[in-house]
Tab-separated table of C-alpha atoms in Angstrom:
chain	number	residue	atom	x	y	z
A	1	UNK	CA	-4.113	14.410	4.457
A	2	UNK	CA	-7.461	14.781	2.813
A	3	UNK	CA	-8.276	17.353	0.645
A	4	UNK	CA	-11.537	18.008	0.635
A	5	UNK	CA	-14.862	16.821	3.010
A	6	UNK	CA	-15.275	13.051	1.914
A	7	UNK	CA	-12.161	10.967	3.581
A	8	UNK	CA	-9.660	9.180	1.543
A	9	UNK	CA	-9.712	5.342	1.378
A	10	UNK	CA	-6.744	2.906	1.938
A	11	UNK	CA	-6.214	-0.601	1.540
A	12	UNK	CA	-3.708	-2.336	3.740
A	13	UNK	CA	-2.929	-5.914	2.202
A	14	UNK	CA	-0.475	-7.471	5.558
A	15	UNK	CA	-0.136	-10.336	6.808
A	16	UNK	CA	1.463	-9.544	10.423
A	17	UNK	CA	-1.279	-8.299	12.900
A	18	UNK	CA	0.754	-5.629	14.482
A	19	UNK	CA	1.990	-4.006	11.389
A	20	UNK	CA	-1.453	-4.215	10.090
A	21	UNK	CA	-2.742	-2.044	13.158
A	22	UNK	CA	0.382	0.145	13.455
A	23	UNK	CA	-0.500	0.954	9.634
A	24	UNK	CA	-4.789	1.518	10.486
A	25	UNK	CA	-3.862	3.229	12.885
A	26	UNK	CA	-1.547	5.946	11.016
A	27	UNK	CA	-3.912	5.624	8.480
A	28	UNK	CA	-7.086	6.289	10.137
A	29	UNK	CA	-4.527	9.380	11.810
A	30	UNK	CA	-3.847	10.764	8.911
A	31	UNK	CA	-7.532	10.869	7.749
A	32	UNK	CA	-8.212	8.020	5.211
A	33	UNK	CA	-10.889	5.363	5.993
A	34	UNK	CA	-9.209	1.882	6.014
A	35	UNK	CA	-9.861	-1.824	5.169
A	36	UNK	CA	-7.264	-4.118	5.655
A	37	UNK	CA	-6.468	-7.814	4.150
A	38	UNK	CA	-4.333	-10.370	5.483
A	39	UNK	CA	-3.604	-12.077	2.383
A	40	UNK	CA	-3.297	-11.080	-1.488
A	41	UNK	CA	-6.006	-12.546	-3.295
A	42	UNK	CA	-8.214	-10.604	-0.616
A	43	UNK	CA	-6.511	-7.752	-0.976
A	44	UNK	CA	-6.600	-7.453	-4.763
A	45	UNK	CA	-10.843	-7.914	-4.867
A	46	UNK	CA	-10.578	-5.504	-1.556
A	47	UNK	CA	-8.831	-3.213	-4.020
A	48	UNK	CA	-11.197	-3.965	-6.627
A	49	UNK	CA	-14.360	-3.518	-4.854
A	50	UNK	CA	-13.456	-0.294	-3.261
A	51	UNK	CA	-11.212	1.457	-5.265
A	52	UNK	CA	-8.966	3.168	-3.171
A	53	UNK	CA	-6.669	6.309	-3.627
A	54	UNK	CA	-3.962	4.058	-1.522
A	55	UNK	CA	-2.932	0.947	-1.279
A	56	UNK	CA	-0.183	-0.132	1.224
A	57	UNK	CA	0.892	-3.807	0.491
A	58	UNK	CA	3.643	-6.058	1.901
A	59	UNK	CA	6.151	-8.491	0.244
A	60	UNK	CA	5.639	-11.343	1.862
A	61	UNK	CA	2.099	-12.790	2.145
A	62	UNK	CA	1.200	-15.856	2.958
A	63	UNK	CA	-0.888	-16.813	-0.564
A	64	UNK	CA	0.623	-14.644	-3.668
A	65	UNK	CA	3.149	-12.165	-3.077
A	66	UNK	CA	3.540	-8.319	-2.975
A	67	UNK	CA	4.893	-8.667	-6.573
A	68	UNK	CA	2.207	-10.281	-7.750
A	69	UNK	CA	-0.120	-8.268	-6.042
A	70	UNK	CA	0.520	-5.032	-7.694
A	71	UNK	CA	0.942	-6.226	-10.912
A	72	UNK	CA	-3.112	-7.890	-10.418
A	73	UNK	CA	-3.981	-4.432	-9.196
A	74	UNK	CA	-2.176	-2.642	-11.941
A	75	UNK	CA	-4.706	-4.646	-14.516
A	76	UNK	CA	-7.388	-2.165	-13.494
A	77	UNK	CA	-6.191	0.539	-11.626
A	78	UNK	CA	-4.135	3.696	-10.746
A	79	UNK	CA	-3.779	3.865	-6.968
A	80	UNK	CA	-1.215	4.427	-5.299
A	81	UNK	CA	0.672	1.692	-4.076
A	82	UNK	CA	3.103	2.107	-1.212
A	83	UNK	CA	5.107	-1.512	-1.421
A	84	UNK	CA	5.869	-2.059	2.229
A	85	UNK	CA	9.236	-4.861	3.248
A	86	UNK	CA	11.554	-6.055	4.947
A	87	UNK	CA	13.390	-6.883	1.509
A	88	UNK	CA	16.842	-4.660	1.347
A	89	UNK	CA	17.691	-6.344	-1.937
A	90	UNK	CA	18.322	-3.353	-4.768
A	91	UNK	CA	16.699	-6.183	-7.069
A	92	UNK	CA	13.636	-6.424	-5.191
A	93	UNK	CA	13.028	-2.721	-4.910
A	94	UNK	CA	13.182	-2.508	-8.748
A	95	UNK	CA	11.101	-5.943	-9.520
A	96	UNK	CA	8.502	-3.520	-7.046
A	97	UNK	CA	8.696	-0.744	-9.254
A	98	UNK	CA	8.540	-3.161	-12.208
A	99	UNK	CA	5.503	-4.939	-10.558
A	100	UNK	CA	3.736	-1.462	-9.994
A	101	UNK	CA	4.398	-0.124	-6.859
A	102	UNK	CA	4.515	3.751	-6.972
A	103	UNK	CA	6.772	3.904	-3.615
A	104	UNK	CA	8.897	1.136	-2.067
A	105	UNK	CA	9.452	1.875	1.495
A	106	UNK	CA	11.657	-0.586	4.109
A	107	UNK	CA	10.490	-1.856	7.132
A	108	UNK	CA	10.978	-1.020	9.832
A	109	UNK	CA	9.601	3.141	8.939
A	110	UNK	CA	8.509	5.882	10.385
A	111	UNK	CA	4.998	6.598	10.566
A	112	UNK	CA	6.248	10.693	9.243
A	113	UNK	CA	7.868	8.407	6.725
A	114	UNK	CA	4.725	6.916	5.785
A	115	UNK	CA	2.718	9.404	5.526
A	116	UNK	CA	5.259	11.390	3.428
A	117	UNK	CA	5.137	8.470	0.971
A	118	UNK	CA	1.630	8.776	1.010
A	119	UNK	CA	1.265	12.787	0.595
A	120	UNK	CA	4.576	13.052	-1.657
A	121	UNK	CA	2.337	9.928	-4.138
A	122	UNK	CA	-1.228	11.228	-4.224
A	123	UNK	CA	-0.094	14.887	-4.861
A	124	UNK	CA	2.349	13.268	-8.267
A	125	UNK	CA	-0.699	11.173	-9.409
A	126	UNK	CA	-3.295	14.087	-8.733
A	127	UNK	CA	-0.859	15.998	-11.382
């Protein structure tokens, strides 16, 4: 998924250890360098500090939410966000969108799914 020598970066902000290694995993996969945070207020000086092209980030965390999350990160920058929940709620996908997400994807996904997301964001904002 990289497009040139130097690797993509990604910041996973999750609080559940498995999904948190299922998404390193397809990360590191797919060619991106990854950091992860179990909690928001990590997450967003993780963000901060490294300034990734992608950030994955889930709903529910266990300080701050997903919401407020990417609207923090959307104060200073333009990665991608890939919102990441188990919300089905057509209100909650839009207060994502509203909140900053780029993509708002439903667990459980794919990792193809993922990565799509991913590929599909990077080559809109790269535009």
């Amino acid at each position: 998924m990289t497009t040139d020598d130097s690797p993509h970066t990604a910041v996973v902000i999750e609080d559940d250890d498995d999904v948190r290694d299922l998404l390193h995993t397809v990360l590191t996969g797919s060619g991106f360098r990854v950091h992860t945070a179990p909690a928001g207020l990590a997450g967003v000086e993780m963000v901060r500090r490294l300034r990734p092209d992608v950030v994955t980030l889930d709903v529910g965390l266990p300080d701050i939410d997903g919401f407020e999350v990417a609207g923090r990160i959307r104060r200073f920058s333009t990665t991608l966000i890939v919102m990441l929940t188990a919300r089905v709620d057509a209100a909650d996908e839009k207060r994502g969108y509203e909140a900053g997400a780029d993509r708002y994807l439903r667990k459980p996904f794919r990792p193809a799914e993922l990565r799509r997301h991913i590929q599909e964001g990077l080559a809109a904002k790269s535009t």
